[in-house]
PDB file of C-alpha atoms in Angstrom:
ATOM      1  CA  MET A   1     213.712 237.347  60.315  1.00 77.00           C
ATOM      2  CA  THR A   2     213.962 237.271  64.018  1.00 88.00           C
ATOM      3  CA  PRO A   3     210.513 236.886  65.392  1.00 95.00           C
ATOM      4  CA  TYR A   4     211.828 239.421  68.397  1.00 95.00           C
ATOM      5  CA  ARG A   5     212.144 243.610  68.333  1.00 95.00           C
ATOM      6  CA  ALA A   6     214.129 245.610  70.652  1.00 94.00           C
ATOM      7  CA  LEU A   7     212.622 247.548  73.419  1.00 95.00           C
ATOM      8  CA  SER A   8     213.137 251.293  72.872  1.00 94.00           C
ATOM      9  CA  THR A   9     214.295 251.609  76.712  1.00 94.00           C
ATOM     10  CA  ASN A  10     217.236 248.846  76.422  1.00 90.00           C
ATOM     11  CA  PRO A  11     220.385 251.129  77.407  1.00 89.00           C
ATOM     12  CA  THR A  12     222.899 249.328  75.228  1.00 90.00           C
ATOM     13  CA  PRO A  13     223.408 249.242  72.144  1.00 88.00           C
ATOM     14  CA  VAL A  14     222.762 245.732  72.096  1.00 89.00           C
ATOM     15  CA  CYS A  15     218.811 244.461  71.921  1.00 87.00           C
ATOM     16  CA  VAL A  16     218.949 242.523  75.447  1.00 92.00           C
ATOM     17  CA  LEU A  17     215.011 243.153  76.692  1.00 93.00           C
ATOM     18  CA  ALA A  18     212.354 242.548  73.421  1.00 95.00           C
ATOM     19  CA  TYR A  19     209.751 241.685  72.646  1.00 96.00           C
ATOM     20  CA  ASN A  20     207.993 238.533  70.567  1.00 96.00           C
ATOM     21  CA  ILE A  21     205.981 239.975  66.905  1.00 95.00           C
ATOM     22  CA  LEU A  22     204.416 236.696  66.662  1.00 96.00           C
ATOM     23  CA  ALA A  23     202.840 236.486  70.308  1.00 97.00           C
ATOM     24  CA  PRO A  24     199.134 236.672  70.355  1.00 97.00           C
ATOM     25  CA  THR A  25     197.717 239.696  70.054  1.00 96.00           C
ATOM     26  CA  HIS A  26     195.538 239.727  73.276  1.00 97.00           C
ATOM     27  CA  PHE A  27     198.995 238.495  75.049  1.00 97.00           C
ATOM     28  CA  LEU A  28     200.524 242.487  73.426  1.00 97.00           C
ATOM     29  CA  HIS A  29     197.215 244.084  74.883  1.00 97.00           C
ATOM     30  CA  GLU A  30     198.054 242.809  78.026  1.00 98.00           C
ATOM     31  CA  THR A  31     201.144 243.108  78.250  1.00 98.00           C
ATOM     32  CA  ALA A  32     201.286 246.648  76.915  1.00 98.00           C
ATOM     33  CA  CYS A  33     197.776 248.212  79.392  1.00 98.00           C
ATOM     34  CA  SER A  34     199.782 246.155  82.407  1.00 98.00           C
ATOM     35  CA  ARG A  35     203.223 248.584  81.314  1.00 98.00           C
ATOM     36  CA  VAL A  36     201.269 251.594  81.253  1.00 98.00           C
ATOM     37  CA  ARG A  37     199.335 250.749  84.304  1.00 98.00           C
ATOM     38  CA  ILE A  38     202.551 250.690  85.997  1.00 97.00           C
ATOM     39  CA  GLY A  39     203.871 253.737  84.833  1.00 97.00           C
ATOM     40  CA  THR A  40     200.792 255.506  85.120  1.00 97.00           C
ATOM     41  CA  ASP A  41     200.711 254.187  88.851  1.00 96.00           C
ATOM     42  CA  LEU A  42     203.981 255.444  89.503  1.00 94.00           C
ATOM     43  CA  LEU A  43     203.471 259.328  88.255  1.00 94.00           C
ATOM     44  CA  GLU A  44     200.618 259.337  90.886  1.00 94.00           C
ATOM     45  CA  THR A  45     202.860 258.247  93.445  1.00 90.00           C
ATOM     46  CA  LEU A  46     204.086 261.255  92.507  1.00 86.00           C
ATOM     47  CA  THR A  47     200.971 263.969  92.893  1.00 88.00           C
ATOM     48  CA  SER A  48     200.520 261.955  96.497  1.00 87.00           C
ATOM     49  CA  ILE A  49     203.826 262.809  98.079  1.00 82.00           C
ATOM     50  CA  THR A  50     205.602 265.975  99.037  1.00 80.00           C
ATOM     51  CA  LEU A  51     208.491 266.165  97.194  1.00 76.00           C
ATOM     52  CA  ARG A  52     210.269 268.154  99.135  1.00 80.00           C
ATOM     53  CA  ASP A  53     211.455 264.880 100.798  1.00 76.00           C
ATOM     54  CA  LEU A  54     212.243 263.341  98.378  1.00 81.00           C
ATOM     55  CA  ASN A  55     216.055 263.286  98.059  1.00 87.00           C
ATOM     56  CA  ASP A  56     217.248 264.115  93.944  1.00 88.00           C
ATOM     57  CA  LYS A  57     218.285 260.345  93.742  1.00 91.00           C
ATOM     58  CA  ASP A  58     214.892 258.901  94.976  1.00 86.00           C
ATOM     59  CA  PHE A  59     213.036 261.074  92.762  1.00 88.00           C
ATOM     60  CA  TYR A  60     215.068 260.329  89.349  1.00 91.00           C
ATOM     61  CA  ARG A  61     214.491 256.614  89.896  1.00 92.00           C
ATOM     62  CA  LEU A  62     210.422 257.251  90.331  1.00 90.00           C
ATOM     63  CA  ILE A  63     210.694 258.883  87.092  1.00 93.00           C
ATOM     64  CA  ASN A  64     212.937 256.576  85.103  1.00 95.00           C
ATOM     65  CA  ALA A  65     210.919 253.491  85.978  1.00 96.00           C
ATOM     66  CA  ALA A  66     207.684 255.041  85.064  1.00 97.00           C
ATOM     67  CA  TYR A  67     209.328 256.288  81.818  1.00 97.00           C
ATOM     68  CA  VAL A  68     210.848 252.846  81.104  1.00 97.00           C
ATOM     69  CA  SER A  69     207.140 251.131  81.461  1.00 97.00           C
ATOM     70  CA  LEU A  70     205.156 253.974  79.660  1.00 98.00           C
ATOM     71  CA  ARG A  71     207.836 253.988  76.708  1.00 98.00           C
ATOM     72  CA  ASP A  72     207.757 249.613  77.043  1.00 98.00           C
ATOM     73  CA  GLY A  73     203.831 250.218  76.897  1.00 98.00           C
ATOM     74  CA  LEU A  74     203.543 252.366  73.876  1.00 98.00           C
ATOM     75  CA  ASP A  75     206.306 250.330  72.213  1.00 97.00           C
ATOM     76  CA  LEU A  76     203.695 247.366  72.579  1.00 98.00           C
ATOM     77  CA  MET A  77     200.762 249.324  71.151  1.00 97.00           C
ATOM     78  CA  GLU A  78     203.128 250.415  67.781  1.00 97.00           C
ATOM     79  CA  GLU A  79     203.130 246.874  67.537  1.00 96.00           C
ATOM     80  CA  LEU A  80     199.320 246.884  68.109  1.00 97.00           C
ATOM     81  CA  GLN A  81     198.890 249.071  65.576  1.00 97.00           C
ATOM     82  CA  HIS A  82     200.815 247.789  62.673  1.00 95.00           C
ATOM     83  CA  ARG A  83     198.585 244.692  63.533  1.00 95.00           C
ATOM     84  CA  LEU A  84     195.280 246.537  62.939  1.00 95.00           C
ATOM     85  CA  ALA A  85     196.916 248.636  60.364  1.00 96.00           C
ATOM     86  CA  ALA A  86     196.976 244.901  58.283  1.00 94.00           C
ATOM     87  CA  GLN A  87     193.995 243.872  59.041  1.00 93.00           C
ATOM     88  CA  ALA A  88     192.428 247.192  57.760  1.00 94.00           C
ATOM     89  CA  ALA A  89     193.934 246.752  55.114  1.00 95.00           C
ATOM     90  CA  GLN A  90     193.811 243.272  54.550  1.00 94.00           C
ATOM     91  CA  ALA A  91     189.502 243.317  54.922  1.00 92.00           C
ATOM     92  CA  SER A  92     189.830 246.453  52.451  1.00 86.00           C
TER      93      SER A  92
END
């Protein structure tokens, strides 16, 4: 079994972007928080601009960047959830 899991946002059928499922929990958490922060910052930017001045390509780029960052963060949080569930099962 490989210690890497593909990110959901891989644009190709071949896994290019992956994360180490054996990485220390605090690193996974820190990286997940960073990705979510990036995505929410991009979405907050959209709330402070006038959309009529934004062309469709630029709008798509901002939305796609926010989506990729948030989805990557959720992938990492799901890994953390699996770890926490396993720890809880061992403790009981």
